[in-house]
N, CA, C and O atoms as a DFTB+ gen file, in Angstrom:
196 C
 N C O
     1  1     -26.158      32.366       7.743
     2  2     -25.510      34.235       7.622
     3  2     -23.930      34.060       7.336
     4  3     -23.469      34.891       6.554
     5  1     -23.117      33.190       7.805
     6  2     -21.574      32.854       7.269
     7  2     -21.801      32.199       6.016
     8  3     -20.898      32.475       5.226
     9  1     -22.703      31.405       5.519
    10  2     -22.517      30.904       4.248
    11  2     -23.158      31.786       3.230
    12  3     -22.953      31.638       2.025
    13  1     -23.913      32.678       3.712
    14  2     -24.367      33.549       2.484
    15  2     -22.952      34.487       2.061
    16  3     -22.406      34.642       0.969
    17  1     -22.645      35.000       3.350
    18  2     -21.352      35.938       2.949
    19  2     -20.199      35.459       2.126
    20  3     -19.559      36.013       1.232
    21  1     -20.089      34.004       2.802
    22  2     -19.084      33.186       2.024
    23  2     -19.513      33.141       0.592
    24  3     -18.670      33.354      -0.280
    25  1     -20.459      32.944       0.354
    26  2     -21.120      32.654      -0.928
    27  2     -20.913      34.034      -1.824
    28  3     -20.427      33.884      -2.945
    29  1     -21.237      35.287      -1.411
    30  2     -21.126      36.393      -2.215
    31  2     -19.477      36.384      -2.267
    32  3     -19.023      36.762      -3.347
    33  1     -18.645      36.059      -1.400
    34  2     -17.067      36.531      -1.763
    35  2     -16.954      35.599      -2.613
    36  3     -16.407      36.136      -3.576
    37  1     -17.144      34.477      -2.863
    38  2     -16.697      33.392      -3.525
    39  2     -16.979      33.734      -4.975
    40  3     -16.117      33.526      -5.829
    41  1     -18.443      34.376      -5.353
    42  2     -18.785      34.831      -6.616
    43  2     -18.126      36.057      -7.042
    44  3     -17.877      36.196      -8.239
    45  1     -17.792      37.027      -6.145
    46  2     -16.972      38.093      -6.360
    47  2     -15.315      38.130      -6.692
    48  3     -14.669      38.989      -7.291
    49  1     -14.911      36.956      -6.117
    50  2     -13.385      36.702      -6.347
    51  2     -12.998      35.231      -6.192
    52  3     -12.237      34.843      -5.306
    53  1     -13.618      34.358      -7.191
    54  2     -13.553      33.237      -7.166
    55  2     -11.875      32.599      -7.014
    56  3     -11.638      31.849      -6.066
    57  1     -10.882      32.916      -7.900
    58  2      -9.619      32.621      -7.869
    59  2      -9.140      33.039      -6.142
    60  3      -8.740      32.247      -5.289
    61  1      -9.279      34.079      -6.047
    62  2      -8.520      34.451      -4.853
    63  2      -9.237      33.725      -3.884
    64  3      -8.452      33.407      -2.991
    65  1     -10.519      33.268      -3.630
    66  2     -11.082      32.509      -2.395
    67  2     -10.711      31.005      -2.726
    68  3     -10.967      30.186      -1.843
    69  1     -10.255      30.647      -3.655
    70  2      -9.908      29.161      -4.176
    71  2      -8.570      29.109      -3.276
    72  3      -8.341      28.256      -2.418
    73  1      -7.697      30.228      -3.649
    74  2      -6.470      30.275      -3.119
    75  2      -6.300      30.313      -1.425
    76  3      -5.537      29.651      -0.721
    77  1      -7.098      31.129      -1.120
    78  2      -7.071      31.261       0.440
    79  2      -7.739      29.865       1.145
    80  3      -7.354      29.487       2.251
    81  1      -8.853      29.097       0.326
    82  2      -9.572      27.891       0.890
    83  2      -8.278      26.893       0.832
    84  3      -8.019      26.047       1.688
    85  1      -7.749      27.078       0.011
    86  2      -6.607      25.711      -0.038
    87  2      -5.627      26.206       0.733
    88  3      -5.070      25.236       1.246
    89  1      -5.090      27.270       1.107
    90  2      -4.229      27.606       2.157
    91  2      -4.646      27.387       3.726
    92  3      -3.855      27.144       4.637
    93  1      -5.996      27.521       3.831
    94  2      -6.607      27.255       5.118
    95  2      -6.585      25.673       5.365
    96  3      -6.239      25.152       6.425
    97  1      -6.979      25.040       4.300
    98  2      -7.104      23.632       4.160
    99  2      -5.526      22.894       4.317
   100  3      -5.466      21.703       4.621
   101  1      -4.511      23.546       4.128
   102  2      -3.265      23.107       4.091
   103  2      -2.844      23.046       5.851
   104  3      -2.598      22.076       6.568
   105  1      -2.883      24.310       6.109
   106  2      -2.577      24.787       7.413
   107  2      -3.430      23.831       8.243
   108  3      -2.827      23.371       9.213
   109  1      -4.323      23.543       8.135
   110  2      -5.398      22.689       9.258
   111  2      -5.032      21.151       8.954
   112  3      -5.341      20.383       9.865
   113  1      -4.490      20.636       7.942
   114  2      -4.323      19.308       7.901
   115  2      -2.793      19.117       8.242
   116  3      -2.280      18.037       8.535
   117  1      -2.210      20.211       8.166
   118  2      -0.657      20.185       8.724
   119  2      -0.832      20.201      10.429
   120  3      -0.003      19.687      11.179
   121  1      -1.886      20.787      10.819
   122  2      -1.867      21.008      12.274
   123  2      -2.578      19.848      12.944
   124  3      -2.321      19.498      14.096
   125  1      -3.554      19.223      12.108
   126  2      -3.886      17.762      12.883
   127  2      -2.759      16.752      12.662
   128  3      -2.443      16.001      13.585
   129  1      -2.151      16.701      11.501
   130  2      -0.717      15.615      11.749
   131  2      -0.017      15.910      12.745
   132  3       0.135      14.971      13.526
   133  1       0.646      17.201      13.121
   134  2       1.720      17.309      14.216
   135  2       0.735      17.284      15.503
   136  3       1.359      17.184      16.559
   137  1      -0.504      17.346      15.620
   138  2      -1.338      17.163      17.077
   139  2      -1.370      15.079      17.137
   140  3      -1.245      14.362      18.130
   141  1      -1.548      14.741      15.916
   142  2      -1.695      13.178      16.205
   143  2      -0.603      13.014      16.411
   144  3      -0.536      12.660      17.588
   145  1       0.862      13.066      15.766
   146  2       2.128      12.646      16.252
   147  2       2.128      12.896      17.915
   148  3       2.277      11.963      18.705
   149  1       1.914      14.484      18.386
   150  2       1.969      14.251      19.636
   151  2       1.278      13.566      20.617
   152  3       1.772      13.194      21.681
   153  1      -0.049      13.372      20.203
   154  2      -0.645      12.263      20.892
   155  2      -0.329      10.802      20.935
   156  3      -0.503      10.064      21.905
   157  1       0.231      10.424      19.590
   158  2       0.735       9.162      19.830
   159  2       1.795       9.190      20.688
   160  3       1.698       8.278      21.509
   161  1       2.788       9.879      20.838
   162  2       3.697       9.620      21.910
   163  2       3.288       9.945      23.221
   164  3       4.102       9.708      24.114
   165  1       2.127      10.472      23.546
   166  2       1.776      10.848      24.891
   167  2       1.153       9.061      25.280
   168  3       1.366       8.318      26.239
   169  1       0.601       8.956      24.433
   170  2      -0.155       7.783      24.551
   171  2       0.668       6.531      24.525
   172  3       0.215       5.548      25.111
   173  1       1.676       6.460      23.994
   174  2       2.821       5.293      24.040
   175  2       3.546       5.540      25.599
   176  3       3.823       4.608      26.354
   177  1       3.770       6.885      25.883
   178  2       4.305       7.064      27.251
   179  2       3.383       6.449      28.313
   180  3       3.682       5.566      29.117
   181  1       2.197       7.085      28.167
   182  2       1.067       6.596      29.261
   183  2       1.227       5.053      29.131
   184  3       1.431       4.457      30.189
   185  1       1.172       4.406      28.120
   186  2       1.085       2.856      28.322
   187  2       2.131       1.982      28.850
   188  3       2.076       0.773      29.073
   189  1       3.193       2.889      29.027
   190  2       4.435       2.235      29.470
   191  2       5.443       1.472      28.501
   192  3       6.435       0.904      28.958
   193  1       5.183       1.485      27.323
   194  2       5.508       0.712      26.176
   195  2       6.999       1.700      25.741
   196  3       7.671       1.402      24.754
């Protein structure tokens, strides 16, 4: 159902949808990068090095 709704929205406003999708993907990638940095420090601290 969500895919159908998303498809209708993309057909109705393709450029705005692309802009929002790029923004969401960018925020997601930055968040994942920050989490990987935090996890790397916690693993290093737990290993004692």
